[in-house]
Short mmCIF file of C-alpha atoms in Angstrom, two decimals:
data_model
loop_
_atom_site.label_atom_id
_atom_site.label_comp_id
_atom_site.label_asym_id
_atom_site.label_seq_id
_atom_site.Cartn_x
_atom_site.Cartn_y
_atom_site.Cartn_z
CA UNK A 1 -28.95 9.12 10.93
CA UNK A 2 -28.55 12.57 12.34
CA UNK A 3 -26.76 15.77 10.75
CA UNK A 4 -23.57 15.04 12.63
CA UNK A 5 -23.55 11.49 11.30
CA UNK A 6 -24.09 12.56 7.86
CA UNK A 7 -21.44 15.01 7.94
CA UNK A 8 -18.96 12.74 9.10
CA UNK A 9 -19.62 10.31 6.33
CA UNK A 10 -19.39 12.68 3.96
CA UNK A 11 -15.99 13.98 5.01
CA UNK A 12 -14.90 10.15 5.35
CA UNK A 13 -15.79 9.85 2.01
CA UNK A 14 -13.93 12.77 0.81
CA UNK A 15 -10.83 11.89 2.56
CA UNK A 16 -10.31 8.43 1.05
CA UNK A 17 -11.30 9.83 -2.36
CA UNK A 18 -8.46 12.92 -2.06
CA UNK A 19 -6.16 10.60 -0.13
CA UNK A 20 -4.85 9.37 -3.63
CA UNK A 21 -4.12 12.47 -5.48
CA UNK A 22 -2.37 13.97 -2.15
CA UNK A 23 -0.09 10.96 -2.03
CA UNK A 24 0.47 11.52 -5.61
CA UNK A 25 1.68 14.83 -5.25
CA UNK A 26 3.98 13.99 -2.41
CA UNK A 27 5.45 11.05 -4.22
CA UNK A 28 6.05 13.58 -7.41
CA UNK A 29 7.67 16.13 -4.95
CA UNK A 30 9.81 13.43 -3.47
CA UNK A 31 10.98 11.86 -6.85
CA UNK A 32 11.61 15.37 -8.36
CA UNK A 33 13.64 17.11 -5.18
CA UNK A 34 15.25 14.40 -3.08
CA UNK A 35 16.11 11.23 -5.40
CA UNK A 36 19.28 13.12 -7.06
CA UNK A 37 20.85 14.00 -3.68
CA UNK A 38 20.12 10.65 -2.12
CA UNK A 39 21.69 8.91 -5.07
CA UNK A 40 24.71 10.76 -4.89
CA UNK A 41 25.19 10.16 -0.89
CA UNK A 42 24.99 6.62 -1.82
CA UNK A 43 27.85 6.81 -4.39
CA UNK A 44 29.83 8.84 -2.01
CA UNK A 45 29.60 6.04 0.73
CA UNK A 46 29.47 3.26 -1.78
CA UNK A 47 33.39 2.53 -0.86
CA UNK A 48 33.09 2.74 2.81
CA UNK A 49 33.22 -0.75 3.30
CA UNK A 50 35.39 -2.17 0.65
CA UNK A 51 35.28 -2.35 -2.96
CA UNK A 52 32.75 -4.98 -3.75
CA UNK A 53 32.85 -4.14 -7.76
CA UNK A 54 31.68 -7.16 -9.65
CA UNK A 55 34.10 -8.72 -12.10
CA UNK A 56 31.96 -11.84 -13.85
CA UNK A 57 28.43 -11.28 -15.34
CA UNK A 58 26.16 -13.78 -16.55
CA UNK A 59 22.63 -12.98 -18.13
CA UNK A 60 19.69 -15.64 -17.63
CA UNK A 61 17.21 -15.58 -20.40
CA UNK A 62 14.25 -17.79 -19.57
CA UNK A 63 12.59 -18.84 -22.78
CA UNK A 64 9.30 -20.84 -23.03
CA UNK A 65 8.31 -20.67 -26.77
CA UNK A 66 9.74 -17.26 -27.53
CA UNK A 67 10.77 -17.98 -31.05
CA UNK A 68 9.54 -14.37 -32.18
CA UNK A 69 11.76 -12.69 -29.70
CA UNK A 70 14.45 -14.77 -28.28
CA UNK A 71 16.87 -13.86 -30.86
CA UNK A 72 16.83 -9.98 -30.38
CA UNK A 73 17.00 -10.88 -26.74
CA UNK A 74 20.20 -12.91 -26.80
CA UNK A 75 22.09 -10.93 -29.48
CA UNK A 76 21.25 -7.51 -27.64
CA UNK A 77 22.35 -9.35 -24.30
CA UNK A 78 25.59 -10.51 -25.92
CA UNK A 79 26.72 -6.97 -26.57
CA UNK A 80 26.53 -6.25 -23.03
CA UNK A 81 30.05 -5.16 -21.21
CA UNK A 82 30.80 -4.16 -17.68
CA UNK A 83 33.83 -2.50 -16.15
CA UNK A 84 37.06 -2.96 -17.92
CA UNK A 85 35.64 -4.08 -20.91
CA UNK A 86 34.27 -7.37 -19.44
CA UNK A 87 31.51 -8.99 -21.43
CA UNK A 88 28.46 -10.90 -20.00
CA UNK A 89 28.07 -14.35 -20.76
CA UNK A 90 24.45 -15.21 -21.56
CA UNK A 91 22.54 -18.58 -20.37
CA UNK A 92 18.86 -19.10 -21.85
CA UNK A 93 16.78 -21.64 -20.23
CA UNK A 94 14.88 -23.34 -23.03
CA UNK A 95 11.78 -24.64 -20.48
CA UNK A 96 10.69 -27.31 -22.72
CA UNK A 97 9.54 -25.10 -26.11
CA UNK A 98 7.76 -26.69 -28.56
CA UNK A 99 7.90 -24.04 -31.05
CA UNK A 100 11.12 -22.93 -33.08
CA UNK A 101 12.72 -21.74 -30.16
CA UNK A 102 15.29 -24.42 -29.99
CA UNK A 103 15.98 -23.79 -33.78
CA UNK A 104 16.52 -19.60 -33.14
CA UNK A 105 19.12 -20.53 -30.78
CA UNK A 106 20.67 -22.94 -32.65
CA UNK A 107 21.30 -20.44 -35.27
CA UNK A 108 23.06 -17.94 -33.11
CA UNK A 109 26.89 -19.09 -32.72
CA UNK A 110 28.47 -17.51 -30.28
CA UNK A 111 31.42 -18.44 -27.50
CA UNK A 112 29.74 -16.39 -24.72
CA UNK A 113 26.15 -18.16 -25.42
CA UNK A 114 25.09 -21.07 -23.66
CA UNK A 115 21.72 -22.79 -23.95
CA UNK A 116 20.20 -25.01 -21.18
CA UNK A 117 17.48 -27.30 -22.61
CA UNK A 118 15.44 -28.54 -19.96
CA UNK A 119 12.98 -31.58 -20.73
CA UNK A 120 9.68 -32.97 -19.39
CA UNK A 121 8.77 -33.55 -16.57
CA UNK A 122 11.29 -31.39 -15.26
CA UNK A 123 10.43 -28.49 -17.55
CA UNK A 124 7.37 -25.96 -17.21
CA UNK A 125 6.88 -26.05 -13.31
CA UNK A 126 7.16 -22.30 -13.48
CA UNK A 127 9.76 -19.32 -14.13
CA UNK A 128 11.19 -19.75 -10.86
CA UNK A 129 12.39 -23.60 -11.23
CA UNK A 130 13.92 -22.42 -14.86
CA UNK A 131 15.66 -19.84 -12.99
CA UNK A 132 16.46 -22.18 -10.16
CA UNK A 133 18.11 -24.54 -12.85
CA UNK A 134 20.24 -21.68 -14.61
CA UNK A 135 21.43 -20.71 -10.92
CA UNK A 136 22.66 -24.07 -10.04
CA UNK A 137 24.46 -24.19 -13.27
CA UNK A 138 26.26 -20.73 -13.07
CA UNK A 139 26.93 -21.84 -9.27
CA UNK A 140 28.63 -25.11 -10.23
CA UNK A 141 30.75 -23.35 -12.81
CA UNK A 142 32.09 -20.59 -10.76
CA UNK A 143 33.27 -23.02 -8.10
CA UNK A 144 35.02 -25.24 -11.10
CA UNK A 145 36.52 -21.87 -12.02
CA UNK A 146 37.50 -20.84 -8.38
CA UNK A 147 36.06 -17.51 -8.67
CA UNK A 148 34.90 -15.67 -5.65
CA UNK A 149 30.87 -15.74 -5.92
CA UNK A 150 30.48 -12.13 -4.47
CA UNK A 151 32.48 -10.87 -7.61
CA UNK A 152 29.71 -12.90 -9.51
CA UNK A 153 26.58 -11.15 -10.80
CA UNK A 154 23.72 -12.70 -12.06
CA UNK A 155 21.06 -10.75 -14.27
CA UNK A 156 17.93 -11.80 -15.28
CA UNK A 157 16.20 -10.21 -18.63
CA UNK A 158 12.91 -11.88 -19.92
CA UNK A 159 12.79 -13.51 -23.33
CA UNK A 160 11.11 -10.43 -24.86
CA UNK A 161 13.40 -7.91 -22.77
CA UNK A 162 16.73 -5.76 -24.01
CA UNK A 163 18.95 -4.24 -21.46
CA UNK A 164 20.35 -0.43 -22.01
CA UNK A 165 24.25 -0.57 -23.31
CA UNK A 166 25.07 0.74 -19.94
CA UNK A 167 23.31 -1.65 -17.76
CA UNK A 168 25.90 -3.71 -16.33
CA UNK A 169 28.21 -0.50 -15.94
CA UNK A 170 25.64 0.97 -13.63
CA UNK A 171 24.92 -2.52 -11.84
CA UNK A 172 28.66 -2.50 -10.81
CA UNK A 173 28.53 1.27 -9.72
CA UNK A 174 25.67 0.45 -7.52
CA UNK A 175 27.76 -2.70 -6.14
CA UNK A 176 30.61 -1.22 -5.10
CA UNK A 177 29.48 -0.89 -1.70
CA UNK A 178 29.70 -5.19 -0.84
CA UNK A 179 26.63 -4.68 1.46
CA UNK A 180 24.62 -4.58 -1.87
CA UNK A 181 23.36 -7.46 -3.10
CA UNK A 182 20.94 -6.85 -5.89
CA UNK A 183 19.96 -4.01 -7.87
CA UNK A 184 16.72 -3.53 -9.73
CA UNK A 185 17.05 -1.29 -12.87
CA UNK A 186 14.03 0.65 -14.60
CA UNK A 187 11.77 -0.83 -16.81
CA UNK A 188 10.16 0.70 -20.19
CA UNK A 189 7.83 -0.26 -22.65
CA UNK A 190 9.08 -0.33 -26.43
CA UNK A 191 6.27 -0.72 -28.17
CA UNK A 192 4.16 2.45 -26.81
CA UNK A 193 2.88 3.29 -29.93
CA UNK A 194 -0.10 1.61 -29.30
CA UNK A 195 -2.33 3.16 -26.19
CA UNK A 196 -1.77 0.32 -23.90
CA UNK A 197 1.47 0.20 -24.29
CA UNK A 198 1.95 4.02 -23.52
CA UNK A 199 -0.33 3.56 -20.51
CA UNK A 200 1.96 0.37 -19.41
CA UNK A 201 5.36 2.77 -20.31
CA UNK A 202 3.41 5.47 -18.05
CA UNK A 203 2.91 3.20 -15.16
CA UNK A 204 6.74 1.75 -15.39
CA UNK A 205 8.79 4.94 -16.31
CA UNK A 206 7.02 7.15 -14.11
CA UNK A 207 5.04 5.86 -11.29
CA UNK A 208 7.02 2.73 -10.38
CA UNK A 209 10.19 4.74 -10.86
CA UNK A 210 9.15 7.18 -8.25
CA UNK A 211 7.84 4.39 -5.98
CA UNK A 212 11.33 2.73 -6.20
CA UNK A 213 13.16 5.63 -5.94
CA UNK A 214 11.03 6.41 -2.69
CA UNK A 215 11.73 2.82 -1.47
CA UNK A 216 15.43 3.11 -2.38
CA UNK A 217 15.72 6.00 0.22
CA UNK A 218 14.45 3.57 2.98
CA UNK A 219 15.75 0.42 1.91
CA UNK A 220 12.66 -1.33 0.76
CA UNK A 221 13.56 -1.77 -3.12
CA UNK A 222 11.39 -4.70 -4.19
CA UNK A 223 13.00 -6.75 -7.15
CA UNK A 224 11.19 -7.38 -10.62
CA UNK A 225 10.92 -10.38 -12.82
CA UNK A 226 12.79 -8.28 -15.06
CA UNK A 227 15.86 -6.19 -14.82
CA UNK A 228 17.12 -7.55 -11.42
CA UNK A 229 20.53 -8.16 -10.91
CA UNK A 230 21.99 -10.12 -8.11
CA UNK A 231 25.52 -11.33 -6.41
CA UNK A 232 25.74 -15.07 -6.51
CA UNK A 233 26.62 -14.93 -3.04
CA UNK A 234 23.49 -13.91 -2.11
CA UNK A 235 21.55 -16.40 -4.02
CA UNK A 236 23.63 -18.95 -2.49
CA UNK A 237 22.89 -17.87 1.11
CA UNK A 238 19.12 -18.85 0.05
CA UNK A 239 20.08 -22.47 -0.57
CA UNK A 240 19.48 -24.59 -3.63
CA UNK A 241 16.44 -22.91 -4.70
CA UNK A 242 16.38 -19.22 -4.28
CA UNK A 243 13.47 -18.63 -6.74
CA UNK A 244 10.34 -20.04 -5.27
CA UNK A 245 7.03 -21.62 -7.20
CA UNK A 246 5.18 -18.33 -6.26
CA UNK A 247 3.33 -16.68 -9.21
CA UNK A 248 5.59 -13.38 -8.53
CA UNK A 249 9.07 -15.00 -7.54
CA UNK A 250 10.63 -11.84 -8.23
CA UNK A 251 8.67 -10.18 -5.20
CA UNK A 252 9.43 -13.05 -2.84
CA UNK A 253 13.09 -13.18 -3.64
CA UNK A 254 13.53 -9.73 -2.67
CA UNK A 255 11.63 -10.10 0.58
CA UNK A 256 13.68 -12.96 1.48
CA UNK A 257 16.90 -10.95 0.77
CA UNK A 258 15.48 -7.94 2.87
CA UNK A 259 14.60 -10.60 5.73
CA UNK A 260 18.43 -11.66 5.40
CA UNK A 261 19.60 -8.31 5.76
CA UNK A 262 20.81 -8.07 2.12
CA UNK A 263 20.76 -4.54 0.85
CA UNK A 264 19.25 -3.75 -2.47
CA UNK A 265 19.36 -0.68 -4.86
CA UNK A 266 17.46 0.70 -7.59
CA UNK A 267 18.83 2.87 -10.59
CA UNK A 268 16.92 4.50 -13.19
CA UNK A 269 20.14 5.39 -14.82
CA UNK A 270 19.81 2.03 -16.84
CA UNK A 271 16.88 0.25 -18.21
CA UNK A 272 15.61 -2.80 -19.63
CA UNK A 273 12.95 -2.78 -22.32
CA UNK A 274 10.18 -5.01 -22.53
CA UNK A 275 7.01 -5.85 -24.63
CA UNK A 276 3.38 -4.19 -23.55
CA UNK A 277 0.57 -6.62 -23.12
CA UNK A 278 -1.77 -4.73 -25.81
CA UNK A 279 -4.56 -6.83 -25.60
CA UNK A 280 -7.38 -6.21 -22.85
CA UNK A 281 -7.95 -9.95 -22.01
CA UNK A 282 -4.55 -11.04 -21.79
CA UNK A 283 -3.53 -7.77 -19.61
CA UNK A 284 -6.24 -8.83 -17.39
CA UNK A 285 -4.73 -12.30 -17.32
CA UNK A 286 -1.08 -11.02 -16.72
CA UNK A 287 -2.25 -8.42 -13.76
CA UNK A 288 -4.50 -11.19 -12.16
CA UNK A 289 -1.27 -13.49 -12.01
CA UNK A 290 0.40 -10.56 -10.40
CA UNK A 291 -1.94 -10.08 -7.77
CA UNK A 292 -2.17 -13.91 -6.94
CA UNK A 293 1.20 -13.96 -6.34
CA UNK A 294 1.03 -10.69 -4.20
CA UNK A 295 -1.31 -12.59 -2.05
CA UNK A 296 0.68 -15.73 -1.96
CA UNK A 297 3.74 -13.45 -0.60
CA UNK A 298 1.25 -12.41 2.62
CA UNK A 299 2.66 -15.30 4.30
CA UNK A 300 5.63 -13.18 4.74
CA UNK A 301 3.90 -10.36 6.88
CA UNK A 302 4.69 -12.13 10.40
CA UNK A 303 8.27 -12.66 9.50
CA UNK A 304 8.61 -8.98 8.46
CA UNK A 305 6.75 -7.68 11.52
CA UNK A 306 8.89 -9.62 13.65
CA UNK A 307 12.20 -9.23 12.23
CA UNK A 308 14.87 -7.24 13.86
CA UNK A 309 16.62 -6.27 10.68
CA UNK A 310 13.61 -4.06 9.30
CA UNK A 311 13.16 -0.57 10.66
CA UNK A 312 9.95 0.75 11.48
CA UNK A 313 9.84 2.67 8.18
CA UNK A 314 10.95 0.05 6.00
CA UNK A 315 8.46 -2.26 7.73
CA UNK A 316 5.74 0.12 7.28
CA UNK A 317 6.29 0.72 3.69
CA UNK A 318 6.67 -3.15 2.74
CA UNK A 319 3.26 -3.92 4.44
CA UNK A 320 1.72 -0.98 2.42
CA UNK A 321 2.87 -2.51 -0.80
CA UNK A 322 1.91 -5.82 0.06
CA UNK A 323 -1.73 -4.68 1.43
CA UNK A 324 -2.46 -1.46 -0.47
CA UNK A 325 -4.08 -3.44 -3.43
CA UNK A 326 -6.43 -5.25 -1.10
CA UNK A 327 -7.42 -2.44 0.68
CA UNK A 328 -7.97 -0.44 -2.80
CA UNK A 329 -10.19 -3.28 -3.61
CA UNK A 330 -12.21 -2.93 -0.29
CA UNK A 331 -12.43 0.85 -0.41
CA UNK A 332 -14.01 0.56 -4.14
CA UNK A 333 -16.49 -1.83 -2.78
CA UNK A 334 -17.32 0.54 -0.17
CA UNK A 335 -17.56 3.49 -2.21
CA UNK A 336 -19.74 1.72 -4.84
CA UNK A 337 -21.79 0.48 -2.15
CA UNK A 338 -22.49 4.05 -0.90
CA UNK A 339 -23.42 5.62 -4.48
CA UNK A 340 -25.36 2.75 -5.22
CA UNK A 341 -27.19 2.84 -2.02
CA UNK A 342 -27.52 6.70 -2.79
CA UNK A 343 -29.15 6.18 -5.87
CA UNK A 344 -31.60 3.66 -4.86
CA UNK A 345 -32.64 5.80 -1.87
CA UNK A 346 -33.24 8.74 -4.51
CA UNK A 347 -35.22 6.52 -6.71
CA UNK A 348 -37.61 5.14 -4.10
CA UNK A 349 -38.18 8.66 -2.54
CA UNK A 350 -36.21 8.01 0.65
CA UNK A 351 -32.65 9.77 0.11
CA UNK A 352 -29.94 9.20 2.39
CA UNK A 353 -28.78 12.43 4.76
CA UNK A 354 -25.57 13.07 2.72
CA UNK A 355 -26.97 12.64 -0.54
CA UNK A 356 -30.33 14.10 -0.58
CA UNK A 357 -30.91 14.80 -4.55
CA UNK A 358 -29.68 13.76 -7.84
CA UNK A 359 -27.64 17.01 -8.04
CA UNK A 360 -25.83 16.08 -4.85
CA UNK A 361 -25.08 12.59 -6.51
CA UNK A 362 -24.24 14.32 -9.73
CA UNK A 363 -21.55 16.65 -7.72
CA UNK A 364 -20.29 13.53 -6.08
CA UNK A 365 -19.75 11.92 -9.50
CA UNK A 366 -18.15 14.67 -10.95
CA UNK A 367 -15.65 15.11 -7.92
CA UNK A 368 -15.08 11.29 -8.21
CA UNK A 369 -13.93 11.65 -12.09
CA UNK A 370 -11.61 14.40 -11.27
CA UNK A 371 -10.18 12.86 -8.35
CA UNK A 372 -9.50 9.56 -10.57
CA UNK A 373 -8.11 11.18 -13.75
CA UNK A 374 -6.04 13.72 -11.69
CA UNK A 375 -3.01 11.80 -10.70
CA UNK A 376 -2.56 10.32 -14.27
CA UNK A 377 -2.16 13.79 -15.99
CA UNK A 378 0.61 14.44 -13.20
CA UNK A 379 2.43 11.19 -13.93
CA UNK A 380 2.15 12.67 -17.79
CA UNK A 381 3.93 15.48 -17.07
CA UNK A 382 6.55 13.83 -14.76
CA UNK A 383 7.19 11.28 -17.41
CA UNK A 384 7.71 14.23 -20.18
CA UNK A 385 9.86 16.08 -17.63
CA UNK A 386 11.83 13.15 -16.78
CA UNK A 387 12.41 11.24 -20.01
CA UNK A 388 11.36 13.77 -22.98
CA UNK A 389 11.00 10.79 -25.16
CA UNK A 390 7.38 10.81 -25.90
CA UNK A 391 5.18 13.57 -27.21
CA UNK A 392 2.58 15.46 -24.51
CA UNK A 393 -0.39 14.67 -26.38
CA UNK A 394 0.33 10.80 -26.45
CA UNK A 395 1.35 11.29 -22.75
CA UNK A 396 -2.13 12.97 -21.94
CA UNK A 397 -3.95 10.57 -24.15
CA UNK A 398 -2.33 7.82 -21.95
CA UNK A 399 -3.40 9.52 -18.78
CA UNK A 400 -7.23 9.79 -20.09
CA UNK A 401 -6.83 6.02 -20.44
CA UNK A 402 -5.23 5.61 -17.05
CA UNK A 403 -8.45 5.18 -15.13
CA UNK A 404 -9.73 2.56 -17.35
CA UNK A 405 -6.27 0.67 -16.97
CA UNK A 406 -6.82 1.34 -13.01
CA UNK A 407 -10.27 -0.67 -13.20
CA UNK A 408 -8.50 -3.60 -14.97
CA UNK A 409 -6.36 -3.90 -11.97
CA UNK A 410 -9.23 -3.81 -9.55
CA UNK A 411 -11.04 -6.72 -11.56
CA UNK A 412 -7.66 -8.44 -11.53
CA UNK A 413 -7.41 -8.11 -7.70
CA UNK A 414 -10.84 -9.45 -7.59
CA UNK A 415 -10.13 -12.27 -9.75
CA UNK A 416 -6.80 -13.42 -7.86
CA UNK A 417 -8.79 -13.60 -4.61
CA UNK A 418 -11.27 -16.05 -6.47
CA UNK A 419 -8.35 -18.08 -7.98
CA UNK A 420 -6.26 -18.13 -4.76
CA UNK A 421 -9.33 -19.47 -2.61
CA UNK A 422 -9.93 -22.12 -5.56
CA UNK A 423 -6.34 -23.27 -5.39
CA UNK A 424 -5.68 -22.47 -9.01
CA UNK A 425 -2.25 -21.80 -10.21
CA UNK A 426 -2.11 -22.73 -13.70
CA UNK A 427 -1.28 -19.96 -15.90
CA UNK A 428 -1.25 -19.58 -20.05
CA UNK A 429 2.10 -17.92 -21.28
CA UNK A 430 1.61 -14.34 -22.51
CA UNK A 431 1.95 -13.87 -26.13
CA UNK A 432 4.99 -12.05 -27.67
CA UNK A 433 4.56 -9.67 -30.80
CA UNK A 434 7.06 -10.24 -33.61
CA UNK A 435 9.61 -7.23 -34.18
CA UNK A 436 12.29 -6.41 -36.64
CA UNK A 437 15.68 -8.62 -35.91
CA UNK A 438 18.37 -7.22 -34.45
CA UNK A 439 21.93 -7.22 -35.84
CA UNK A 440 23.76 -10.24 -34.55
CA UNK A 441 26.98 -9.46 -32.24
CA UNK A 442 30.39 -9.87 -33.65
CA UNK A 443 30.74 -13.85 -33.29
CA UNK A 444 34.16 -14.19 -32.29
CA UNK A 445 33.92 -11.73 -29.40
CA UNK A 446 35.24 -13.59 -26.26
#
């Protein structure tokens, strides 16, 4: 290998390493300077095509063995109100629970609560099928009542989720434009007093928030499994089963809506909180499921590329979102392979041209460590600047742990590839943590 080749390898390696912190700074700069003005412009244009403000709200709570959290989730959802004092109706899909979930739900006596119990063999076919059952129930009742489906919004709040008090008002504000068929709200973590919880809140409240805000400006917002709100009319356009059996049914629903020309917006003015997974093994399992679902959605790549509804910028962002986890995994293997080869060469007395001594290898390791840690500290400062509801020391501690969190993501990606190749689709449910009970809403509220 010539000296010129060595320098090319060195430059390429450092370029790959530095791409992440540079892109982080660019995203932070965008999120801080541009998002507010873009949101104002969206609101200003929201009535140009008529008033599509929704008038009826349903909140679906999918529940499978949620006895320790579902009571709080339902009671919180029953307090949510929209424009003009409109109150949400709550539909819990009990998907064949065999714990005390049915008893907990039976103890909540409220006129706006509906419990849809699914029994085997229909039950436990995945969250998507549970949501489809609830959707068909709501669509039937809406048609019977003679209500226009474009005036009906269906929200999804997971069994451990709790929406902010303004969530329906904010969704309504975003949906004044009738071209907007779905809204995704910000996700926060409640039990962030634990380190893994703090890291996950750093991920959702800072990183995901900035990414979704960027996507909002180029019409590529993705829907999440928790805190998504869609017009009934947009779901009806997708047929009898808008949610699929994909392991990330929310991601696939968002892709199908984009392909159908449905506008999706994101807002950080309202939020839904959820529990963090604070066990490393369970967290890795959760992220493996997400990665495998991302892999399953790769079948939409061809349709995205050939779609006439999606612009070039939007297409590139969607492709980046679908492909980047797998590129990151590949780049990590390449970098690890290069470092390993250099170490073996040094130990054998045959150093590689671009790492001629152990000192060079140590310097490269120091650079890698700094590059890996840098984004976490930046996002910790962004979190503190935006939200001011966590102490800086706690956020900086989460930033130190962030590289380990990323390593878990890479492990999950590799596991997902293996599971998908083997055709493995079954998953154990994520366990919940017990919480203090919330006060029940006024039972006679209509």
